[in-house]
Coordinates of C-alpha atoms and ligand atoms in Angstrom, one line a residue:
M484 CA -167.2 4.8 95.0
K485 CA -170.2 2.9 93.8
F486 CA -170.7 2.3 91.0
F487 CA -174.2 2.4 88.6
I488 CA -174.9 1.8 84.9
D489 CA -177.8 4.7 83.6
T490 CA -179.4 2.2 81.3
A491 CA -182.4 0.5 80.8
N492 CA -181.2 -2.7 78.4
L493 CA -181.3 -5.5 80.3
E494 CA -178.4 -7.5 78.2
Q495 CA -176.3 -4.0 79.2
I496 CA -176.8 -4.6 82.6
K497 CA -176.2 -8.2 83.3
E498 CA -172.8 -7.9 81.4
A499 CA -172.3 -5.3 83.5
E500 CA -173.2 -7.1 86.6
A501 CA -171.4 -10.1 85.4
L502 CA -167.9 -7.9 85.5
G503 CA -168.5 -7.7 89.2
V504 CA -168.5 -4.2 90.4
L505 CA -171.9 -3.2 90.1
D506 CA -173.3 -1.4 92.5
G507 CA -176.5 -0.3 91.0
V508 CA -178.7 1.3 87.8
T509 CA -180.0 4.2 87.0
T510 CA -183.2 4.8 84.4
N511 CA -184.9 8.6 82.6
P512 CA -188.7 7.6 80.7
S513 CA -186.1 8.6 77.6
L514 CA -184.0 5.0 78.2
M515 CA -187.1 3.4 79.6
A516 CA -188.3 4.9 76.0
K517 CA -185.5 4.0 74.1
E518 CA -185.8 0.6 75.1
G519 CA -189.7 0.5 73.5
I520 CA -191.1 -0.2 77.4
T521 CA -194.5 1.7 77.2
G522 CA -197.4 1.3 79.1
Q523 CA -197.4 1.0 82.6
E524 CA -197.7 -2.5 83.7
N525 CA -194.7 -2.9 81.4
I526 CA -192.6 0.2 83.1
L527 CA -193.4 -1.4 86.5
K528 CA -192.7 -4.9 85.2
H529 CA -189.2 -4.0 84.3
Y530 CA -188.2 -2.6 87.2
V531 CA -188.7 -5.9 88.8
D532 CA -187.0 -7.4 86.0
I533 CA -183.8 -5.2 86.6
C534 CA -184.3 -5.6 90.6
T535 CA -184.1 -9.6 89.9
I536 CA -180.5 -9.1 87.9
V537 CA -178.5 -6.6 90.1
E538 CA -178.3 -6.7 94.1
G539 CA -178.5 -2.5 94.3
D540 CA -180.0 0.3 94.0
V541 CA -182.4 0.6 91.2
S542 CA -183.8 4.4 91.0
A543 CA -187.1 3.9 88.5
E544 CA -188.3 7.6 87.7
V545 CA -191.8 9.4 88.6
V546 CA -193.2 11.4 86.0
S547 CA -195.9 13.0 87.5
T548 CA -194.5 16.8 88.1
D549 CA -196.8 17.9 91.0
F550 CA -196.8 16.5 94.6
D551 CA -199.9 14.4 95.0
G552 CA -199.7 12.7 91.7
M553 CA -195.3 11.8 93.1
V554 CA -196.8 10.8 95.6
K555 CA -199.2 8.1 94.8
E556 CA -196.5 7.2 91.7
G557 CA -193.3 7.1 94.1
E558 CA -195.2 5.2 96.5
A559 CA -196.2 2.4 94.3
L560 CA -192.5 2.2 92.7
A561 CA -191.8 1.5 96.0
K562 CA -193.7 -1.3 96.5
L563 CA -192.5 -2.5 93.5
H564 CA -189.3 -4.0 95.3
E565 CA -186.9 -3.2 98.6
Q566 CA -184.1 -2.4 96.5
I567 CA -185.8 0.7 94.0
V568 CA -185.8 4.2 94.8
V569 CA -187.9 6.5 93.6
K570 CA -186.2 9.4 91.8
I571 CA -188.0 12.8 91.7
P572 CA -187.0 15.7 89.5
M573 CA -185.5 19.1 91.2
I574 CA -188.5 21.3 90.8
K575 CA -190.3 22.8 93.5
E576 CA -193.7 20.2 94.2
G577 CA -190.6 17.7 93.7
V578 CA -188.5 19.1 97.3
K579 CA -191.7 18.8 99.0
A580 CA -192.2 15.2 98.0
L581 CA -188.4 14.6 98.8
K582 CA -189.2 15.9 102.3
Y583 CA -192.4 13.6 102.8
F584 CA -190.7 10.2 101.2
S585 CA -187.3 10.7 103.3
D586 CA -190.0 10.9 106.1
K587 CA -191.6 8.0 105.4
G588 CA -188.8 6.4 105.6
I589 CA -188.3 5.9 101.5
R590 CA -185.2 6.5 99.6
T591 CA -185.0 8.9 96.3
N592 CA -182.8 10.2 93.7
C593 CA -182.9 14.1 93.4
T594 CA -182.2 13.7 89.6
L595 CA -182.5 17.1 86.4
V596 CA -179.6 18.9 89.2
F597 CA -177.6 21.8 87.6
S598 CA -176.4 24.0 90.2
A599 CA -175.3 24.0 94.2
G600 CA -178.2 25.6 95.7
Q601 CA -180.2 22.7 93.5
A602 CA -178.1 20.5 95.2
L603 CA -178.4 22.1 98.7
L604 CA -182.3 22.3 98.7
A605 CA -181.6 18.8 97.4
A606 CA -180.2 17.9 101.0
K607 CA -182.2 19.8 102.3
A608 CA -185.3 18.3 101.7
G609 CA -184.1 14.3 103.6
A610 CA -182.9 13.1 99.7
T611 CA -180.8 9.7 99.8
Y612 CA -179.2 11.2 96.1
V613 CA -178.3 13.9 94.8
S614 CA -177.6 13.8 90.1
P615 CA -175.7 16.1 89.0
F616 CA -175.6 15.8 85.1
L617 CA -171.8 16.8 84.7
G618 CA -172.5 15.8 80.6
R619 CA -175.2 18.5 80.4
L620 CA -173.3 20.7 81.5
D621 CA -170.1 20.6 79.3
D622 CA -173.2 20.3 76.9
I623 CA -173.2 23.8 76.9
S624 CA -169.7 24.4 78.2
T625 CA -170.0 25.2 81.5
D626 CA -167.8 23.1 83.6
G627 CA -169.7 19.7 85.0
L628 CA -166.7 18.5 87.1
N629 CA -167.0 22.3 88.9
L630 CA -171.1 21.4 90.0
I631 CA -169.8 18.3 91.7
S632 CA -166.3 19.5 94.0
E633 CA -168.6 22.8 94.2
I634 CA -171.3 20.7 95.9
R635 CA -168.1 17.9 97.3
L636 CA -167.3 21.3 99.4
I637 CA -171.7 22.7 100.5
Y638 CA -171.9 18.2 101.7
D639 CA -169.2 18.1 103.9
N640 CA -169.7 21.2 105.5
Y641 CA -172.1 20.7 107.3
A642 CA -172.0 16.5 107.0
F643 CA -175.0 16.2 104.8
D644 CA -175.9 12.7 104.9
T645 CA -176.9 13.0 100.7
Q646 CA -175.1 10.8 98.6
I647 CA -173.3 12.2 95.8
L648 CA -174.3 10.5 92.4
A649 CA -172.3 12.0 89.4
A650 CA -175.2 11.7 86.4
S651 CA -174.9 12.1 82.4
I652 CA -171.5 10.5 82.9
R653 CA -169.8 10.4 79.2
H654 CA -166.5 8.8 79.7
T655 CA -164.1 7.0 81.4
M656 CA -162.1 10.7 82.0
H657 CA -165.2 11.8 83.8
V658 CA -165.6 8.9 86.3
I659 CA -162.1 8.8 86.9
D660 CA -162.2 12.9 87.6
C661 CA -165.4 12.1 89.9
A662 CA -163.7 9.4 92.0
K663 CA -161.1 12.3 92.0
L664 CA -163.1 14.5 92.7
G665 CA -165.0 12.6 96.3
A666 CA -169.0 11.9 93.9
D667 CA -169.8 9.2 95.9
V668 CA -171.5 7.0 93.2
M669 CA -170.6 7.1 89.5
T670 CA -174.0 6.2 86.1
G671 CA -172.9 6.2 83.1
P672 CA -172.7 3.6 80.0
L673 CA -171.4 0.4 80.5
S674 CA -167.9 1.5 77.5
S675 CA -167.6 4.5 80.9
I676 CA -166.9 1.5 82.9
E677 CA -165.0 -0.7 80.4
G678 CA -163.0 1.9 79.3
L679 CA -161.1 2.5 83.3
L680 CA -159.7 -1.0 82.7
K681 CA -158.0 0.0 79.2
H682 CA -154.6 0.6 78.9
P683 CA -151.6 -0.8 75.6
L684 CA -148.3 -1.5 78.5
T685 CA -151.0 -3.6 80.4
D686 CA -151.6 -6.2 76.6
I687 CA -148.1 -5.0 75.3
G688 CA -147.4 -6.7 78.6
L689 CA -149.9 -9.3 78.7
A690 CA -148.3 -10.6 75.1
K691 CA -144.8 -10.4 75.6
F692 CA -145.2 -12.6 78.8
L693 CA -147.3 -15.1 77.2
A694 CA -145.1 -15.9 74.3
D695 CA -142.3 -15.9 76.7
Y696 CA -143.9 -18.6 78.4
K697 CA -145.1 -20.5 75.3
K698 CA -141.4 -20.4 74.2
G699 CA -140.4 -22.3 77.1
N700 CA -143.0 -24.7 77.8
S701 CA -144.2 -26.1 73.9
Ligands
E4P49 C1 -179.8 10.1 85.5 O1 -179.6 9.9 86.5 C2 -179.7 9.7 84.3 O2 -180.3 8.9 84.1 C3 -178.2 10.5 83.0 O3 -177.5 10.0 84.2 C4 -178.9 11.3 82.4 O4 -177.6 11.5 81.1 P1 -177.2 12.0 79.8 O5 -177.8 13.4 80.1 O6 -176.3 11.4 78.8 O7 -179.0 11.5 78.6

């Protein structure tokens, strides 16, 4: 399972990278705005900055909603850096753009996916990644994890290459559940990754080991 961090914050990306288990980064226009990154030049520079911190894939989202606009934007993003994956929304024009980029060998991440049907369409169009937003489904009392298992079943039935990128992860249990269900990738906040290492028995056990060592070696 690949671990992506879902942020445009360079400090958090550096912290996650330092842990040694980071495989990539996902961003979106809201996350960029949260960091105060505005203006085309700054936005593009920020993507390059992220690419220099991590070795893996970096999703950069288009803001156009028409085919021609998405193609123009996506091609410019892909040219920025070899690690860039063009993030395309799951809308009709987006499906056409996914197919276009797939035919050109440009990698894509189909975002804002909330149903198995949308995920099937993204795979048919040749998306590299599909991003089901499980947290946002949970927010409206719909089982986000169920969507991950539905997509896994469909993709396995037909051996689609599209990778399931479990997105909108809110906490550590989401990560574990997605791993059990066979999601290829998770993207979430740093806290969802760091939560994986926590266990009180580890802390208690370590304190005891160190205390016992100190008794015999001081
Ligand atoms: C995915 O690529 C999105 O950026 C993200 O996971 C959305 O998460 P949110 O629902 O917490 O905003």
